[in-house]
mmCIF file of C-alpha atoms in Angstrom:
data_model
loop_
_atom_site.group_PDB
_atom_site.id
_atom_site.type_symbol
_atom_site.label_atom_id
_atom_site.label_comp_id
_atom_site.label_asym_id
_atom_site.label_seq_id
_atom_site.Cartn_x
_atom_site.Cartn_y
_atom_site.Cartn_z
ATOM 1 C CA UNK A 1 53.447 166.133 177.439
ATOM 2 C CA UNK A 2 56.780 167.199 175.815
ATOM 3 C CA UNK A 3 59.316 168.997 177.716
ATOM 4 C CA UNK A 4 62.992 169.489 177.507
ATOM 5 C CA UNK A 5 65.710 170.198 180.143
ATOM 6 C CA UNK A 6 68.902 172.167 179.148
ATOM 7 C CA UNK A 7 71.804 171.564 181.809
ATOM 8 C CA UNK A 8 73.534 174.393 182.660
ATOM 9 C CA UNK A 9 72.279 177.643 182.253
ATOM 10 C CA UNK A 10 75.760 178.921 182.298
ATOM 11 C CA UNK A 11 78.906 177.119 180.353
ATOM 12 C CA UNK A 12 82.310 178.707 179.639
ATOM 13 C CA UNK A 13 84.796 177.415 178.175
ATOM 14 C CA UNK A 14 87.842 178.527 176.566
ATOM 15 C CA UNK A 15 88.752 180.032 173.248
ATOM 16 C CA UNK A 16 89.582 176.496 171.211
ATOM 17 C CA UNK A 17 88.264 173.933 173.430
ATOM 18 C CA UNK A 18 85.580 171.695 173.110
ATOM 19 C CA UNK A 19 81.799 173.230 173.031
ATOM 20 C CA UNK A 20 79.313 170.772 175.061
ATOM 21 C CA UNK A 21 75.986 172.228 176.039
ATOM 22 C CA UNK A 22 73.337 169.463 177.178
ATOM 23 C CA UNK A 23 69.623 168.811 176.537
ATOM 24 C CA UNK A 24 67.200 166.216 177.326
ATOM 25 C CA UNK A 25 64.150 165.912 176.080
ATOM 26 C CA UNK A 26 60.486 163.535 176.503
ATOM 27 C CA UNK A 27 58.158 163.132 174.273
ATOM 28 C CA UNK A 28 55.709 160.460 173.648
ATOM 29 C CA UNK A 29 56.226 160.237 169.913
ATOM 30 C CA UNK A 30 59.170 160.281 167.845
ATOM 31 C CA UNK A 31 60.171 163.860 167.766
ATOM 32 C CA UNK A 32 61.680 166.641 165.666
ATOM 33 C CA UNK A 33 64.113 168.769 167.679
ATOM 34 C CA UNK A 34 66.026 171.841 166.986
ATOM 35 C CA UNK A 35 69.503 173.918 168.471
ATOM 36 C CA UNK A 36 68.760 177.682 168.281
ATOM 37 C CA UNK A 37 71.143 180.522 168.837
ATOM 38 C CA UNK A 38 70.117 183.756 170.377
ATOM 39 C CA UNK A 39 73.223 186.781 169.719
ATOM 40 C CA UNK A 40 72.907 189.688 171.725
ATOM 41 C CA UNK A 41 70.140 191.526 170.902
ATOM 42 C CA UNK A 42 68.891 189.854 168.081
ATOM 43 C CA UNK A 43 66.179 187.111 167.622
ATOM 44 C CA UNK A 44 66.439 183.051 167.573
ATOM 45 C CA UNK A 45 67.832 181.664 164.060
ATOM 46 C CA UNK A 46 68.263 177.817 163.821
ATOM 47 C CA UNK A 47 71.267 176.098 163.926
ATOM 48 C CA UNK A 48 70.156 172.857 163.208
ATOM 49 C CA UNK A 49 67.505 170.389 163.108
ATOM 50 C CA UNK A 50 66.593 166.581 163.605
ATOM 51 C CA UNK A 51 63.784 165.489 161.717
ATOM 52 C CA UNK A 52 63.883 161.764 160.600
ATOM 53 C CA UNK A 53 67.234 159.500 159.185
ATOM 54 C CA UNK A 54 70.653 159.992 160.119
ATOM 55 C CA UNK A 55 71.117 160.843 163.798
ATOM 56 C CA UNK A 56 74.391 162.916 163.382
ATOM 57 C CA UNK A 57 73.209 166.350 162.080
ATOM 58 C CA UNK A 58 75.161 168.779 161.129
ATOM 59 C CA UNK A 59 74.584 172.741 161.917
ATOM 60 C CA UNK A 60 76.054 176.242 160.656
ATOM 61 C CA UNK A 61 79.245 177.700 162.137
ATOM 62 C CA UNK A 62 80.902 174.411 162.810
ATOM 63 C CA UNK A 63 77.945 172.970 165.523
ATOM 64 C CA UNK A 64 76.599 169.771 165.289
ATOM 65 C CA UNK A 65 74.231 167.771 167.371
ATOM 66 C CA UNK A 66 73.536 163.598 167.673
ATOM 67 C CA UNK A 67 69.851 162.204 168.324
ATOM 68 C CA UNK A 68 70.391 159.389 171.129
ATOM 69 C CA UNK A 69 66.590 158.019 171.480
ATOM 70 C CA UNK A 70 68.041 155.537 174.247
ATOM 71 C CA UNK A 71 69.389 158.363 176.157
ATOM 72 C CA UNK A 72 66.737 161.291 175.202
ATOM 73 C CA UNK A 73 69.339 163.119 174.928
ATOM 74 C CA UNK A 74 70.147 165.533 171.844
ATOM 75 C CA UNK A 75 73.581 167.374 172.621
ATOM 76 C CA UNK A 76 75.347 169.969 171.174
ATOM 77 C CA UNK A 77 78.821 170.448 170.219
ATOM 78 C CA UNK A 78 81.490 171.966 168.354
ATOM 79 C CA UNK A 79 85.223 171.046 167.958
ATOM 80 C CA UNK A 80 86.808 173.955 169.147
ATOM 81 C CA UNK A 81 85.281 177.243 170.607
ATOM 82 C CA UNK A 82 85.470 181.000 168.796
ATOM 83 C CA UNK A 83 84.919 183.948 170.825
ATOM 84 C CA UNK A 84 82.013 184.741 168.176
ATOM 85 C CA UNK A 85 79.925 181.955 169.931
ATOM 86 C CA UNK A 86 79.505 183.635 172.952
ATOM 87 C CA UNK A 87 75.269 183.653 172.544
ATOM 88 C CA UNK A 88 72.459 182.303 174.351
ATOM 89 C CA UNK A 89 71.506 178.336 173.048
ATOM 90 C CA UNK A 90 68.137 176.836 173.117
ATOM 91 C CA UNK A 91 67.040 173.157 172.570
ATOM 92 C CA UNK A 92 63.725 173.154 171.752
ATOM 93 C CA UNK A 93 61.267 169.947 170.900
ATOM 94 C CA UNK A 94 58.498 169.323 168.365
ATOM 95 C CA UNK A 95 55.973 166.191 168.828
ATOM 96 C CA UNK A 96 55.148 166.403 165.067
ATOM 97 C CA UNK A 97 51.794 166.571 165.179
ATOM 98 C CA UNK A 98 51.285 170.211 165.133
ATOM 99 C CA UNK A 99 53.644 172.988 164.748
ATOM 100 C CA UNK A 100 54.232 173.746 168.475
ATOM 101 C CA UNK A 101 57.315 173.685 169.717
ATOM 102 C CA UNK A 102 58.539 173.605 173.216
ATOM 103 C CA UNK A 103 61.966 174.879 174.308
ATOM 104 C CA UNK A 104 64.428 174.547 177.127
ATOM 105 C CA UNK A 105 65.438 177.438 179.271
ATOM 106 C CA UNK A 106 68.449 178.295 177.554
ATOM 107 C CA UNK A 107 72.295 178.064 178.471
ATOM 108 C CA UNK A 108 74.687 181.005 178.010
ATOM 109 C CA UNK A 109 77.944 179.905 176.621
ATOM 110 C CA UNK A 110 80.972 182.347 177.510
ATOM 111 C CA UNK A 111 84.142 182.046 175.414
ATOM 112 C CA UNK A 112 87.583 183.089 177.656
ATOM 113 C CA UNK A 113 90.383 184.143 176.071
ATOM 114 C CA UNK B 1 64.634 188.515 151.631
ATOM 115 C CA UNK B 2 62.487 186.531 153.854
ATOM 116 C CA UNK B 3 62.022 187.619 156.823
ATOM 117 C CA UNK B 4 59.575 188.301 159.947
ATOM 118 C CA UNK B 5 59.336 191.525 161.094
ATOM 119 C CA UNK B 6 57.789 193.268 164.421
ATOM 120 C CA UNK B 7 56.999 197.064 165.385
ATOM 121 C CA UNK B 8 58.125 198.774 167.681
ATOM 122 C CA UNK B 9 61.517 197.480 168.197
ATOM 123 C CA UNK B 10 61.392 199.007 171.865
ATOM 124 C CA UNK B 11 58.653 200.221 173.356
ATOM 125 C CA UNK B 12 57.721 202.327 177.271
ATOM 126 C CA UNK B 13 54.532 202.631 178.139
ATOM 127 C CA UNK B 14 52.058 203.098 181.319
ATOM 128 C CA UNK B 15 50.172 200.608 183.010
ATOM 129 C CA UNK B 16 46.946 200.507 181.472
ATOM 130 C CA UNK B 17 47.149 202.282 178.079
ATOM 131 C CA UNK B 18 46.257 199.750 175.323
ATOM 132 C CA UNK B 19 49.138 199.026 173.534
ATOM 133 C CA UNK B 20 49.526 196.764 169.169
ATOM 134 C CA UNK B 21 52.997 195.064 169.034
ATOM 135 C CA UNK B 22 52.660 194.017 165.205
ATOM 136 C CA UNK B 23 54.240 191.191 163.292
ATOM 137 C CA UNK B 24 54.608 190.241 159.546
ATOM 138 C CA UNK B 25 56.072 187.761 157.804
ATOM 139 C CA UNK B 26 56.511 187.709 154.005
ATOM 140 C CA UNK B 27 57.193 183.412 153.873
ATOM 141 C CA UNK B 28 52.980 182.233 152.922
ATOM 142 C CA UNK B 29 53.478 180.335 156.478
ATOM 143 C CA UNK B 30 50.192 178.883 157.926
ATOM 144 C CA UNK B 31 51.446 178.932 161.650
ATOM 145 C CA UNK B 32 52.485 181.974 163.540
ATOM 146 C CA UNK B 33 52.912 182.232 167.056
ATOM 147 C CA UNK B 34 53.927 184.753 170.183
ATOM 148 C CA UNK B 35 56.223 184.165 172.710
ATOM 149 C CA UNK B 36 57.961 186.075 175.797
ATOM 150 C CA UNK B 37 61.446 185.715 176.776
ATOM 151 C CA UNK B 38 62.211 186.486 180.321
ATOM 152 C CA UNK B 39 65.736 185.720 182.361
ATOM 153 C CA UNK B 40 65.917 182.270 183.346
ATOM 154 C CA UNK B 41 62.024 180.647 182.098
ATOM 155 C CA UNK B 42 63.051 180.662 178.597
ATOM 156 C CA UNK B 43 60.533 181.230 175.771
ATOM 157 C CA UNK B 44 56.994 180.868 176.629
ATOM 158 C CA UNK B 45 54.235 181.018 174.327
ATOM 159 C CA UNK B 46 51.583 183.091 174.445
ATOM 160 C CA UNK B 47 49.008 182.226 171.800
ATOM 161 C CA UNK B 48 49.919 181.116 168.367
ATOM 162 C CA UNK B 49 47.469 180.810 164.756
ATOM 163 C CA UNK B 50 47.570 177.738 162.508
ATOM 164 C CA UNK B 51 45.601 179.762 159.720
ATOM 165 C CA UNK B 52 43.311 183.139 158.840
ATOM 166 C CA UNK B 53 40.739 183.120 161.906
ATOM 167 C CA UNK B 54 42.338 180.064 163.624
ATOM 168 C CA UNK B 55 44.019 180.974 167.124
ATOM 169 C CA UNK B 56 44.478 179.282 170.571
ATOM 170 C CA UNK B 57 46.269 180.016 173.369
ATOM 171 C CA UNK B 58 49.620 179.103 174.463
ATOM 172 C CA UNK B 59 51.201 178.418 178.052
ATOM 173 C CA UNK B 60 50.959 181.936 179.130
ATOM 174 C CA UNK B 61 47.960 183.632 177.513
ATOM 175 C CA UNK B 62 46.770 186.295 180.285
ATOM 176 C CA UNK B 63 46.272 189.421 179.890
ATOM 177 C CA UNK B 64 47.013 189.298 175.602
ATOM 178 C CA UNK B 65 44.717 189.015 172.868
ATOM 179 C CA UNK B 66 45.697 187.779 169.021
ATOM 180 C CA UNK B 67 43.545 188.365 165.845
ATOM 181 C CA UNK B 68 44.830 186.948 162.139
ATOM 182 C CA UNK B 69 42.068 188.310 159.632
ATOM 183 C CA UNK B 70 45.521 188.087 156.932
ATOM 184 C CA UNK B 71 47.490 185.163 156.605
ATOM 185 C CA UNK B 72 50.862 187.351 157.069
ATOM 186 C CA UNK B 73 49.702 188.936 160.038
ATOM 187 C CA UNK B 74 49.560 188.457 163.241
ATOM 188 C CA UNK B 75 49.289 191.070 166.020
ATOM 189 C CA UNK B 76 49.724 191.008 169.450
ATOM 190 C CA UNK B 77 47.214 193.313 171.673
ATOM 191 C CA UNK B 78 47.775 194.091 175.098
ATOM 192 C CA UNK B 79 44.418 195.914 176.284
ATOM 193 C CA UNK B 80 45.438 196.464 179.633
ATOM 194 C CA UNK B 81 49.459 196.304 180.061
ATOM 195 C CA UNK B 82 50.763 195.919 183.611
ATOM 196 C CA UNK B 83 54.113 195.826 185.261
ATOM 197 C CA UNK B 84 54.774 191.847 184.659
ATOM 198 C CA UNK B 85 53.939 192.060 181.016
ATOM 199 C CA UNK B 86 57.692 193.829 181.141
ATOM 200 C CA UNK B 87 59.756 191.752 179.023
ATOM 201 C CA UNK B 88 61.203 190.925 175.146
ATOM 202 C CA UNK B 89 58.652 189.404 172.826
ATOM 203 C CA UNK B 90 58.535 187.531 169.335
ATOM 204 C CA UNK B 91 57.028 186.687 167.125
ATOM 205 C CA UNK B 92 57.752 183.335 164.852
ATOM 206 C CA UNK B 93 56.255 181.540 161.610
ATOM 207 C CA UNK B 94 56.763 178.251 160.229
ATOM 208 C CA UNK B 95 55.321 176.339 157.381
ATOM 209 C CA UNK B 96 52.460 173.886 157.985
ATOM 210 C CA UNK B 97 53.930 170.396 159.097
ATOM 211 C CA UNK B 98 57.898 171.338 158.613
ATOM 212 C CA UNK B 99 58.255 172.548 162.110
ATOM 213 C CA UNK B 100 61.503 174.653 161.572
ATOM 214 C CA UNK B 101 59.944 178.276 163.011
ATOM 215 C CA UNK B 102 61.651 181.705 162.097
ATOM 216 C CA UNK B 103 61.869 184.567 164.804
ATOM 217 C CA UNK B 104 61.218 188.567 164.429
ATOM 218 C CA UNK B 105 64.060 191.003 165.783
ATOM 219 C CA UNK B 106 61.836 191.042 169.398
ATOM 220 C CA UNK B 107 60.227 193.781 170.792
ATOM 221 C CA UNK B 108 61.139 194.473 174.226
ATOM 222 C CA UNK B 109 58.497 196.159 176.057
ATOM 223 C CA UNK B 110 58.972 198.190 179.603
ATOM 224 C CA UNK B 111 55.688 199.032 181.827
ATOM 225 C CA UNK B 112 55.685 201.734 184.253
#
């Protein structure tokens, strides 16, 4: 069974510093995962996606995310923080053979000034 | 413009009093689904439709019902609402196979 674990429900970090926000996943097949971002009050859009080839992938608004099958690990991150990131992040996981996917439990990032 | 789209936006009701939450997308996508957000457990699925007259259910599929007699729709009944069906639904679509899914606005529904 697929799952995926998001560290940190809460991050904060401030305005121009280094975004980290952590997810592990398992699945028993290669998988396809995904970074979406929930603003407040709105529904999930993508942010990017991992499906096959190069493991660096590279989002909207700056983000970007690596694929590290040794580690199961598929971070994300962004150079320096804007206070227009402040949203809600979810990893989520795909086992490719149907269209299900499952996703973590979220982490809030805060921006301070 | 592509989109998914769900009615009511917000919605307070009484235990009890059969409620429709619809959703529509306008994409030709094979695979809808339903899901409930609540604070701290994330998105759970609720039932989900890989085609017209194809649905199963998801992780969390008491107390809701599904139909999808139109390949853009896909509404979400609850017959029966009680106070834990409280919380902010959506709905999502995704073509067959490409796994990517787009989300509706949500719906966040209070029971009294």
């Amino acid at each position: 069974a697929q799952s995926v674990t998001q560290l940190g429900s809460h991050v904060s970090v401030s305005e121009g510093a280094l975004v980290l926000l952590r997810c592990n996943y398992s699945s028993s097949v290669p998988p396809y995962l995904f970074w979406y971002v929930q603003y407040p009050n709105q529904g999930l859009q993508l942010l990017l996606k991992y499906t096959t080839g190069a493991t660096l992938v590279k989002g909207i608004n700056g983000f970007e995310a690596e694929f590290k099958k040794s580690e199961t690990s598929f971070h994300l991150t962004k150079p320096s923080a804007h206070m227009s990131d402040a949203a809600e992040y979810f990893c989520a996981v795909s086992d490719r053979r149907d269209d299900k996917i499952i996703f973590g439990k979220g982490t809030r990032l805060h921006i301070l000034p | 413009e592509a989109q998914v789209t769900q009615n009511p936006r917000y919605l307070i009701t009484v235990t009890g009093k059969k409620l429709t939450v619809t959703c529509s997308q306008n994409m030709n996508h094979e695979y809808m689904s339903w899901y409930r957000q609540d604070p701290g457990l994330g998105l759970r699925q609720i039932y989900y439709s890989m085609n017209v007259e194809v649905t199963d259910k998801g992780d969390v599929p008491e107390g809701y019902k599904v139909s999808r007699k139109e390949k853009r729709n896909f509404p979400l009944i609850l017959e029966s609402p009680s106070p834990n069906q409280t919380s902010l639904y959506f709905c999502a679509s995704s073509r067959q196979g490409e796994g990517t899914q787009y989300f509706g606005p949500g719906t966040r529904l209070l029971v009294l």
